[in-house]
Amino acid sequence: GPADTSDSSIEISTRWLRDLICQLDSRVLFVLAGQNRLAWERIDPDWADSSWLEQRVVGGLHRVDALEFLSRCGIHDEAVQETMLAVCLTSDGGYHSFHLGLLADLAWVEREVNHRPITPALFASLPPGDWTALALRFLKSLEDQSDADWIRKLALTPEFDEAAARAAHSDHGSQAQDTDWHMLRSFSFLVGVGQKPGWWSIHSAMQGAIEQDLAREPERYREMHNWWRAYWQGRSANPRSVEAPLAWYHQWNLDKGDALGEWKRLAAEARSTSPLDMSFHYRLLSWWQPVRLLERRNWTEMDARAANDLGVEYCRSSIGSRAEN
């Protein structure tokens, strides 16, 4: 589901799905799989009727499946398996798949890269369910600090392709760059970007842990965002390129006032120049998605200004349903 779970976002993003379900013949069973529980009853109370929308929340992996996964990763020692499962245990009695994958990544690095045996002690100190502790422990296992810094750097940009990942690794191609790129693609926290073949991102849980850790080093945090802004700007010939939103995202993290001013300028030009470019204007609205503006718990004055300006441009959009916008 979308990161923004506000009523307005749910209304916009799922209108077509609700209409489809209502039009289906009663003999058709509609099954939807997803990450988040739907809250359509906040939009229309009729959806609270379970005969319309029956939801079954899927929890963590079953123990049998979790053990099979570890075995397929080459982890067969029962004591090691039990210690790893204890870190991944969720409140519903299942085992968290992302935690399990990251623990398997950690075990692989220790065994194949650091050439150390896998023992229960490697995982025993990890608190169950602590995303940040697990992510930082994994980065610590990378004895080459440049590899850890590279993953931290990749986690700060919403998405990247191979060229961007290699550029973030080092200035010139090398055997080490090839080896590290191959290694990165084997890790569980590297996920593909839906409609963009050849583009990846770092798993949101890993991103959050790394951003939280880097918040304690503001100069380093700004240095990485500056690097990414310059890199994506170098690849974006015009504001309509696929790299332009990425450059703007890093600009927002460096100077919210400048970024908001630039975005407003582009939006105003798109809907006022001749000929109008309302298709580009509509794409500009999606630039805010990686910012996760509406997820913020503690808003600044600039966040409030941005939300207001974004709402104004939604109202002025001529694409899509005017009522929904």
GROMACS .gro file of C-alpha atoms in nm, residues 193-301:
model
  109
  193VAL     CA    1   1.167  -0.058  -0.807
  194GLY     CA    2   0.825  -0.160  -0.938
  195GLN     CA    3   0.782  -0.011  -1.286
  196LYS     CA    4   1.150   0.071  -1.350
  197PRO     CA    5   1.350  -0.236  -1.459
  198GLY     CA    6   1.717  -0.199  -1.371
  199TRP     CA    7   1.647   0.035  -1.078
  200TRP     CA    8   1.678  -0.058  -0.710
  201SER     CA    9   1.640   0.087  -0.363
  202ILE     CA   10   1.747  -0.007  -0.014
  203HIS     CA   11   1.465  -0.162   0.194
  204SER     CA   12   1.273   0.108   0.381
  205ALA     CA   13   1.352  -0.049   0.721
  206MET     CA   14   1.723  -0.042   0.641
  207GLN     CA   15   1.690   0.314   0.512
  208GLY     CA   16   1.523   0.428   0.833
  209ALA     CA   17   1.787   0.267   1.053
  210ILE     CA   18   2.072   0.423   0.856
  211GLU     CA   19   1.911   0.768   0.844
  212GLN     CA   20   1.852   0.754   1.218
  213ASP     CA   21   2.216   0.662   1.275
  214LEU     CA   22   2.346   0.932   1.039
  215ALA     CA   23   2.135   1.195   1.215
  216ARG     CA   24   2.402   1.188   1.487
  217GLU     CA   25   2.659   1.298   1.227
  218PRO     CA   26   2.501   1.603   1.058
  219GLU     CA   27   2.810   1.699   0.859
  220ARG     CA   28   2.845   1.353   0.712
  221TYR     CA   29   2.470   1.343   0.644
  222ARG     CA   30   2.488   1.670   0.449
  223GLU     CA   31   2.800   1.558   0.264
  224MET     CA   32   2.622   1.248   0.133
  225HIS     CA   33   2.311   1.442   0.031
  226ASN     CA   34   2.531   1.699  -0.143
  227TRP     CA   35   2.706   1.424  -0.338
  228TRP     CA   36   2.376   1.274  -0.452
  229ARG     CA   37   2.228   1.611  -0.548
  230ALA     CA   38   2.531   1.690  -0.764
  231TYR     CA   39   2.529   1.344  -0.918
  232TRP     CA   40   2.160   1.343  -1.014
  233GLN     CA   41   2.181   1.703  -1.137
  234GLY     CA   42   2.465   1.593  -1.364
  235ARG     CA   43   2.238   1.329  -1.516
  236SER     CA   44   1.924   1.542  -1.546
  237ALA     CA   45   1.928   1.745  -1.865
  238ASN     CA   46   1.591   1.904  -1.783
  239PRO     CA   47   1.327   1.895  -1.508
  240ARG     CA   48   1.131   1.630  -1.700
  241SER     CA   49   1.408   1.369  -1.683
  242VAL     CA   50   1.374   1.068  -1.453
  243GLU     CA   51   1.670   1.189  -1.246
  244ALA     CA   52   1.532   1.539  -1.179
  245PRO     CA   53   1.300   1.433  -0.892
  246LEU     CA   54   1.593   1.256  -0.727
  247ALA     CA   55   1.813   1.568  -0.745
  248TRP     CA   56   1.526   1.772  -0.603
  249TYR     CA   57   1.474   1.522  -0.317
  250HIS     CA   58   1.831   1.574  -0.199
  251GLN     CA   59   1.792   1.949  -0.239
  252TRP     CA   60   1.492   1.930  -0.003
  253ASN     CA   61   1.702   1.748   0.257
  254LEU     CA   62   1.972   2.015   0.232
  255ASP     CA   63   1.764   2.333   0.208
  256LYS     CA   64   1.386   2.299   0.236
  257GLY     CA   65   1.320   2.664   0.155
  258ASP     CA   66   1.514   2.658  -0.172
  259ALA     CA   67   1.365   2.323  -0.272
  260LEU     CA   68   1.009   2.438  -0.207
  261GLY     CA   69   1.068   2.759  -0.404
  262GLU     CA   70   1.208   2.564  -0.700
  263TRP     CA   71   0.918   2.320  -0.697
  264LYS     CA   72   0.659   2.600  -0.686
  265ARG     CA   73   0.834   2.772  -0.978
  266LEU     CA   74   0.823   2.455  -1.191
  267ALA     CA   75   0.457   2.395  -1.104
  268ALA     CA   76   0.360   2.752  -1.191
  269GLU     CA   77   0.545   2.736  -1.524
  270ALA     CA   78   0.381   2.407  -1.619
  271ARG     CA   79   0.027   2.544  -1.573
  272SER     CA   80   0.084   2.896  -1.707
  273THR     CA   81   0.323   2.878  -2.003
  274SER     CA   82   0.204   2.831  -2.359
  275PRO     CA   83   0.140   2.555  -2.441
  276LEU     CA   84   0.031   2.425  -2.100
  277ASP     CA   85   0.206   2.114  -1.975
  278MET     CA   86  -0.040   1.973  -1.723
  279SER     CA   87   0.101   1.623  -1.765
  280PHE     CA   88   0.433   1.746  -1.625
  281HIS     CA   89   0.244   1.943  -1.361
  282TYR     CA   90   0.079   1.619  -1.247
  283ARG     CA   91   0.416   1.439  -1.236
  284LEU     CA   92   0.550   1.716  -1.016
  285LEU     CA   93   0.296   1.618  -0.750
  286SER     CA   94   0.464   1.276  -0.721
  287TRP     CA   95   0.802   1.438  -0.641
  288TRP     CA   96   0.684   1.458  -0.280
  289GLN     CA   97   0.631   1.086  -0.230
  290PRO     CA   98   0.987   1.003  -0.109
  291VAL     CA   99   0.972   1.300   0.132
  292ARG     CA  100   0.687   1.124   0.321
  293LEU     CA  101   0.563   1.464   0.430
  294LEU     CA  102   0.235   1.346   0.581
  295GLU     CA  103   0.411   1.077   0.788
  296ARG     CA  104   0.601   1.334   0.993
  297ARG     CA  105   0.502   1.346   1.359
  298ASN     CA  106   0.664   1.678   1.445
  299TRP     CA  107   0.604   1.935   1.175
  300THR     CA  108   0.813   2.243   1.121
  301GLU     CA  109   0.676   2.565   0.977
   0.00000   0.00000   0.00000
